[in-house]
XYZ file of C-alpha atoms in Angstrom:
423
model
C 94.251 58.687 41.921
C 96.421 58.885 45.387
C 98.970 60.234 44.064
C 97.067 63.287 42.946
C 95.034 63.549 45.500
C 98.083 63.926 47.891
C 99.587 67.109 44.666
C 96.302 68.603 44.724
C 95.547 68.922 48.634
C 99.793 70.738 48.885
C 98.876 72.764 46.360
C 95.395 73.964 48.378
C 97.055 74.236 51.370
C 100.062 76.478 50.027
C 97.657 79.101 48.624
C 94.210 78.675 50.502
C 94.602 82.822 51.520
C 94.634 84.134 47.804
C 91.368 85.285 46.048
C 91.394 81.593 43.893
C 93.514 78.743 43.492
C 94.535 77.194 40.811
C 95.202 73.372 40.705
C 96.149 70.471 39.450
C 93.316 68.070 39.049
C 93.521 64.372 36.825
C 95.576 61.666 35.209
C 95.441 62.308 31.745
C 97.293 65.335 31.576
C 94.591 67.631 32.114
C 93.911 71.835 32.134
C 95.056 74.069 35.523
C 90.973 74.854 37.124
C 90.500 77.848 38.836
C 89.039 76.859 42.674
C 87.816 79.685 44.635
C 87.377 79.829 47.806
C 83.902 78.974 48.293
C 84.722 76.373 46.837
C 87.541 74.925 49.642
C 85.149 75.954 52.102
C 82.328 73.235 50.999
C 84.607 70.395 50.276
C 85.907 71.437 54.005
C 82.877 71.463 55.110
C 81.131 68.329 53.778
C 84.544 66.194 54.671
C 83.330 67.476 58.413
C 79.884 66.059 57.832
C 81.353 62.958 56.461
C 83.325 62.661 59.664
C 86.238 61.978 57.573
C 88.311 63.147 60.010
C 88.138 65.227 63.406
C 87.001 68.796 63.247
C 90.109 69.923 64.930
C 92.855 68.222 62.592
C 90.966 69.423 59.182
C 91.183 73.310 60.909
C 94.478 72.386 60.876
C 95.097 71.170 57.634
C 92.531 73.878 55.567
C 94.563 76.605 57.930
C 91.482 77.962 60.376
C 90.771 78.328 63.500
C 87.871 76.039 65.065
C 85.733 79.384 65.479
C 86.404 80.127 61.632
C 84.956 76.118 60.866
C 82.154 76.706 62.711
C 81.394 79.310 61.283
C 81.295 78.089 57.745
C 79.769 74.972 59.421
C 76.763 76.610 60.427
C 76.276 78.930 57.455
C 75.866 75.642 55.184
C 73.373 74.053 57.468
C 71.041 76.933 57.408
C 71.475 77.027 53.532
C 73.290 80.378 53.410
C 75.763 81.577 50.602
C 79.632 80.736 51.729
C 80.945 83.784 49.867
C 82.502 86.099 51.569
C 79.587 88.822 52.856
C 79.934 92.711 52.936
C 81.738 94.089 55.917
C 79.757 97.728 55.160
C 77.417 98.113 58.394
C 73.635 96.882 58.036
C 72.453 100.591 59.155
C 74.287 104.086 58.408
C 73.627 105.946 61.753
C 74.142 109.434 60.172
C 73.100 108.441 57.018
C 71.194 111.353 55.088
C 67.213 110.980 55.085
C 65.435 110.700 51.102
C 63.417 113.720 52.071
C 66.627 115.578 53.230
C 67.757 115.237 50.206
C 65.229 115.427 47.498
C 65.338 118.945 49.091
C 68.549 119.711 48.692
C 68.938 117.766 44.681
C 65.699 120.453 44.240
C 67.134 123.664 44.991
C 70.467 122.622 43.510
C 68.082 122.663 40.260
C 66.114 125.359 41.432
C 70.003 127.186 41.226
C 72.996 124.858 39.794
C 75.406 127.482 39.949
C 75.536 127.429 44.451
C 77.692 125.142 45.677
C 77.199 122.576 48.598
C 78.739 125.427 50.953
C 76.142 127.858 50.315
C 73.141 125.352 49.655
C 73.995 123.857 52.862
C 73.494 127.995 54.857
C 70.551 128.887 52.212
C 68.259 125.944 53.725
C 69.534 126.334 57.183
C 68.349 129.966 56.796
C 65.381 128.478 55.355
C 64.167 126.450 59.472
C 65.421 123.218 57.365
C 66.326 120.664 60.284
C 68.975 117.933 59.710
C 70.434 119.591 57.120
C 74.347 117.789 56.995
C 77.154 118.443 56.747
C 78.621 121.141 53.851
C 81.250 117.843 52.670
C 77.766 115.285 52.546
C 76.033 117.869 50.847
C 79.039 118.698 48.562
C 78.815 114.510 48.070
C 74.884 114.000 47.543
C 75.885 116.446 44.568
C 78.435 114.145 42.605
C 76.793 110.791 43.497
C 73.983 112.518 41.363
C 76.052 114.079 38.338
C 75.031 117.572 39.899
C 79.352 118.471 40.043
C 81.726 118.464 37.252
C 85.279 118.496 38.046
C 86.093 121.375 36.128
C 83.375 122.945 38.395
C 84.840 122.089 41.648
C 88.359 123.130 40.716
C 87.284 126.553 39.535
C 85.412 126.974 42.855
C 88.332 128.014 44.993
C 87.301 131.005 46.914
C 89.971 134.289 46.231
C 91.288 136.690 48.732
C 91.539 140.169 48.123
C 91.743 143.317 49.804
C 88.535 145.138 51.028
C 87.551 148.561 52.439
C 86.687 148.427 56.694
C 83.287 150.815 56.000
C 79.556 150.332 53.334
C 80.647 153.263 51.380
C 84.192 153.331 51.563
C 84.475 152.501 48.013
C 81.497 151.012 45.172
C 82.831 149.448 42.255
C 80.701 149.298 38.748
C 81.787 147.246 35.312
C 79.185 146.568 32.780
C 78.268 142.878 31.910
C 79.612 142.104 28.383
C 76.418 142.943 26.169
C 74.153 140.483 24.534
C 71.267 140.397 22.251
C 67.698 139.657 23.436
C 65.196 137.981 21.179
C 63.608 141.242 19.783
C 67.057 141.761 18.487
C 68.422 144.669 20.741
C 71.074 144.620 22.216
C 71.107 144.722 26.700
C 73.993 146.581 28.189
C 74.107 145.141 31.902
C 75.594 147.510 34.224
C 76.551 146.532 37.841
C 77.606 148.386 41.009
C 78.413 146.834 43.859
C 79.277 147.747 47.486
C 83.185 146.907 48.106
C 83.114 146.239 51.687
C 79.525 144.241 51.786
C 78.928 142.891 48.539
C 76.400 144.017 48.255
C 74.298 145.059 44.455
C 73.376 147.872 44.815
C 72.450 148.170 40.536
C 71.519 145.892 37.962
C 70.826 148.124 35.444
C 69.359 146.522 31.908
C 70.534 149.644 29.387
C 70.827 150.475 26.161
C 74.092 151.534 25.849
C 77.348 152.596 27.831
C 77.664 156.131 27.130
C 76.929 159.324 29.162
C 73.476 159.602 28.846
C 72.361 156.429 30.046
C 74.502 155.540 32.617
C 75.160 158.761 35.023
C 70.987 158.833 35.705
C 70.860 155.127 37.447
C 74.704 156.961 39.331
C 71.996 159.606 40.606
C 68.733 157.816 41.904
C 71.551 155.354 43.296
C 72.876 158.069 45.165
C 69.385 159.464 46.480
C 69.095 155.787 47.570
C 71.909 154.965 49.230
C 73.569 157.972 49.818
C 77.372 158.590 47.628
C 80.655 156.905 48.329
C 83.773 158.092 49.056
C 85.181 156.718 45.247
C 83.916 155.246 42.918
C 85.932 152.181 41.064
C 85.618 151.813 37.605
C 87.619 150.215 34.795
C 89.168 152.475 31.104
C 85.927 152.391 29.458
C 82.792 154.138 28.528
C 81.920 156.314 28.994
C 84.088 156.843 32.800
C 87.403 156.577 30.986
C 87.394 156.761 27.544
C 89.717 159.809 27.303
C 92.090 159.041 30.402
C 94.890 159.389 28.066
C 94.182 162.642 27.108
C 92.082 164.596 30.010
C 88.997 163.415 32.133
C 85.696 162.026 31.126
C 82.411 164.526 31.959
C 81.284 161.483 34.107
C 84.287 162.391 36.126
C 83.675 165.779 36.645
C 80.217 165.109 37.325
C 80.987 163.029 40.563
C 83.688 164.771 41.499
C 81.440 168.339 41.811
C 79.447 166.603 44.170
C 81.969 165.005 46.294
C 82.530 161.935 45.040
C 86.754 160.353 43.542
C 86.392 158.348 39.847
C 89.093 155.767 40.202
C 90.565 153.628 37.625
C 91.745 150.392 37.154
C 94.835 149.741 35.949
C 94.332 148.982 31.557
C 94.250 145.622 31.316
C 93.675 144.465 34.781
C 90.961 143.422 35.229
C 91.564 141.957 38.694
C 91.886 145.075 39.674
C 87.783 144.820 39.940
C 88.160 141.947 41.543
C 85.229 141.693 43.019
C 82.710 143.033 40.335
C 84.543 140.578 38.511
C 83.453 137.725 40.395
C 80.017 139.740 40.607
C 79.656 139.415 36.793
C 80.644 135.708 37.149
C 78.376 134.644 39.527
C 75.602 136.636 37.516
C 76.301 134.344 34.016
C 77.085 131.562 36.165
C 73.137 131.490 38.119
C 71.292 133.674 35.872
C 72.286 134.687 32.242
C 73.211 130.693 31.010
C 69.973 129.620 31.384
C 67.458 132.750 30.850
C 67.227 134.093 26.956
C 64.994 137.445 27.875
C 62.598 138.744 25.409
C 63.207 142.530 25.890
C 64.591 144.937 28.432
C 61.855 144.906 30.280
C 61.670 141.398 31.194
C 65.554 141.790 31.534
C 65.472 144.418 34.385
C 62.206 141.471 36.067
C 65.014 139.053 35.928
C 67.859 141.378 37.231
C 66.063 142.795 40.135
C 64.972 138.959 40.866
C 68.536 137.788 40.859
C 69.665 141.665 43.272
C 67.312 140.108 45.836
C 68.687 136.439 45.643
C 72.489 137.704 45.706
C 71.795 140.145 48.038
C 69.236 138.542 50.938
C 69.463 134.950 50.016
C 72.463 133.591 48.240
C 75.637 133.513 51.148
C 79.256 134.794 50.586
C 82.297 132.978 50.732
C 84.468 136.533 52.151
C 81.433 137.094 54.599
C 81.362 134.463 57.168
C 78.734 133.049 54.461
C 77.129 135.677 55.791
C 74.699 137.603 53.176
C 76.009 140.675 52.367
C 72.491 142.624 53.296
C 73.923 141.904 56.723
C 77.114 143.650 56.209
C 75.176 147.216 54.629
C 73.933 150.322 55.248
C 73.546 153.270 53.196
C 75.567 156.199 53.602
C 74.926 159.589 55.692
C 76.458 161.485 52.636
C 73.627 162.897 51.098
C 73.402 164.091 47.552
C 73.212 167.604 47.455
C 70.265 169.536 45.567
C 72.258 172.197 44.059
C 76.118 172.564 43.584
C 77.895 174.986 45.377
C 80.937 177.476 43.908
C 83.993 175.952 45.415
C 86.128 178.332 47.977
C 89.825 178.153 47.454
C 92.529 178.698 49.411
C 94.428 182.006 49.483
C 97.683 180.763 47.825
C 95.861 179.816 45.352
C 95.464 181.712 41.698
C 91.539 180.763 40.098
C 91.645 179.516 36.714
C 88.535 178.985 33.881
C 89.290 176.760 31.475
C 87.680 177.924 27.877
C 84.919 175.945 26.187
C 87.840 173.920 23.802
C 89.191 172.385 27.492
C 92.306 174.589 27.268
C 93.788 176.262 30.896
C 95.588 179.542 30.574
C 98.397 179.650 33.162
C 101.798 182.132 33.415
C 101.397 183.368 29.533
C 100.684 179.657 27.639
C 97.600 177.982 26.857
C 97.715 174.235 28.391
C 95.591 171.636 26.137
C 93.338 170.471 29.574
C 90.073 168.893 29.102
C 87.385 169.191 27.389
C 85.361 168.015 30.328
C 86.161 170.996 32.463
C 84.690 173.636 29.831
C 83.853 176.510 32.153
C 84.654 175.195 34.671
C 86.560 177.207 37.518
C 89.941 175.621 38.796
C 92.241 176.663 41.208
C 96.629 177.296 40.553
C 99.270 176.728 43.162
C 103.336 175.799 43.097
C 104.346 172.330 44.132
C 106.508 171.628 47.122
C 108.800 170.770 44.130
C 110.814 173.875 42.010
C 109.114 174.280 38.448
C 106.097 172.565 38.559
C 102.313 173.790 39.567
C 99.547 171.595 41.185
C 95.609 172.007 39.449
C 93.164 171.698 42.100
C 89.288 171.441 41.216
C 87.454 171.841 44.271
C 88.402 169.257 47.466
C 90.507 166.666 44.364
C 93.788 167.970 43.272
C 93.497 166.550 39.361
C 96.742 167.519 37.258
C 100.568 168.815 37.464
C 101.902 170.448 35.003
C 106.067 170.842 34.267
C 106.257 174.796 33.529
C 110.044 174.828 32.597
C 108.716 172.206 30.019
C 105.610 173.783 29.517
C 103.422 170.593 29.578
C 101.215 168.327 32.209
C 102.500 165.937 33.838
C 99.808 163.949 35.200
C 96.057 164.702 34.790
C 94.832 161.854 37.270
C 92.467 162.793 40.134
C 93.302 162.372 43.949
C 91.491 163.699 47.475
C 93.922 166.724 48.703
C 93.321 164.457 52.032
C 92.102 161.332 53.298
C 93.249 159.613 49.441
C 92.578 156.116 49.094
C 95.313 155.499 46.918
C 99.237 156.327 46.937
C 99.919 159.547 48.811
C 101.461 161.809 46.506
C 103.690 165.463 47.021
C 101.463 168.869 47.098
């Protein structure tokens, strides 16, 4: 038995600082037994109380300092547990109060797609005090299961080009159509200002036709003034016949001095801001709604626009809201379309009702959208070519030798917002 105790004590001393030890105990081939640090501390304390040896020698034997030995003895005498205590502080000085945390979670529940940075700014704008940092708000959302890993990865802001002033360019696009409860389809038309990201329009329409869209733009021009250019994709109603000429929508906007521009086919990133708005609208509104009819859809669209423009912060604007960066255009919608005076060196031609342009004894098919419109033809600086103008826009170029159009694209003659081209 004496030898067994010696072996047991040697094993304890060798592996004392590990979480658990295995020591051989008994003389009849007993199995190894797990002995925790708590058991060793209890043994140390009991030996001190029984005064088997001096406290100093026992501390040396167990490999601990005298203050540590006094600590375990004091805890034992006070009836406390001898296991390791948590090192967490009893009180966290900057811990978010339960009331503030509840406000954050309530807002997130109301707007499930709004992130931590924007929630913090919105609550501050509403007058709430002691709102924690964005990282703390994010931690609160994660802790309460409000953020998925996929959503976190998708929330990285993109950097894109931006116009210098409001109304330099508007972007327009249709959000994918969807079915209403009354079995009609809704076609949401969205228009935003490129500089400020201001949502100028979110209109619930019954189709993507010119007849549905053009009155909407006339109302926008009356309310906000005229932009210098409008960026669209190549679909209805503004770009369907781009490869064959021009659309009625483009011609009507050129008549009032607005250049219609098109993104590259199959490159929606050209309209990055409009695509971003569509995604936000889907994530923050459409995913949670099932509208009864167009009237209800329009009511919800109007509410979302108000939220987007005046409450929801925008990363690209330094967490300002779009309304802080937008002002109306001083270019007003004209009451009447007046005839255009072309320079004397231009030859004036009238496009036929079938869309043909007559020049130098040859008929060129141009575009039915220009039917009965007056255009100007002028020799280009490139030999063998002539340019076609409509008001302040250059709209086409003809290769006279080959008797064909080499381009049908509108450009402003001056201050062209796209790549410059020889006139």
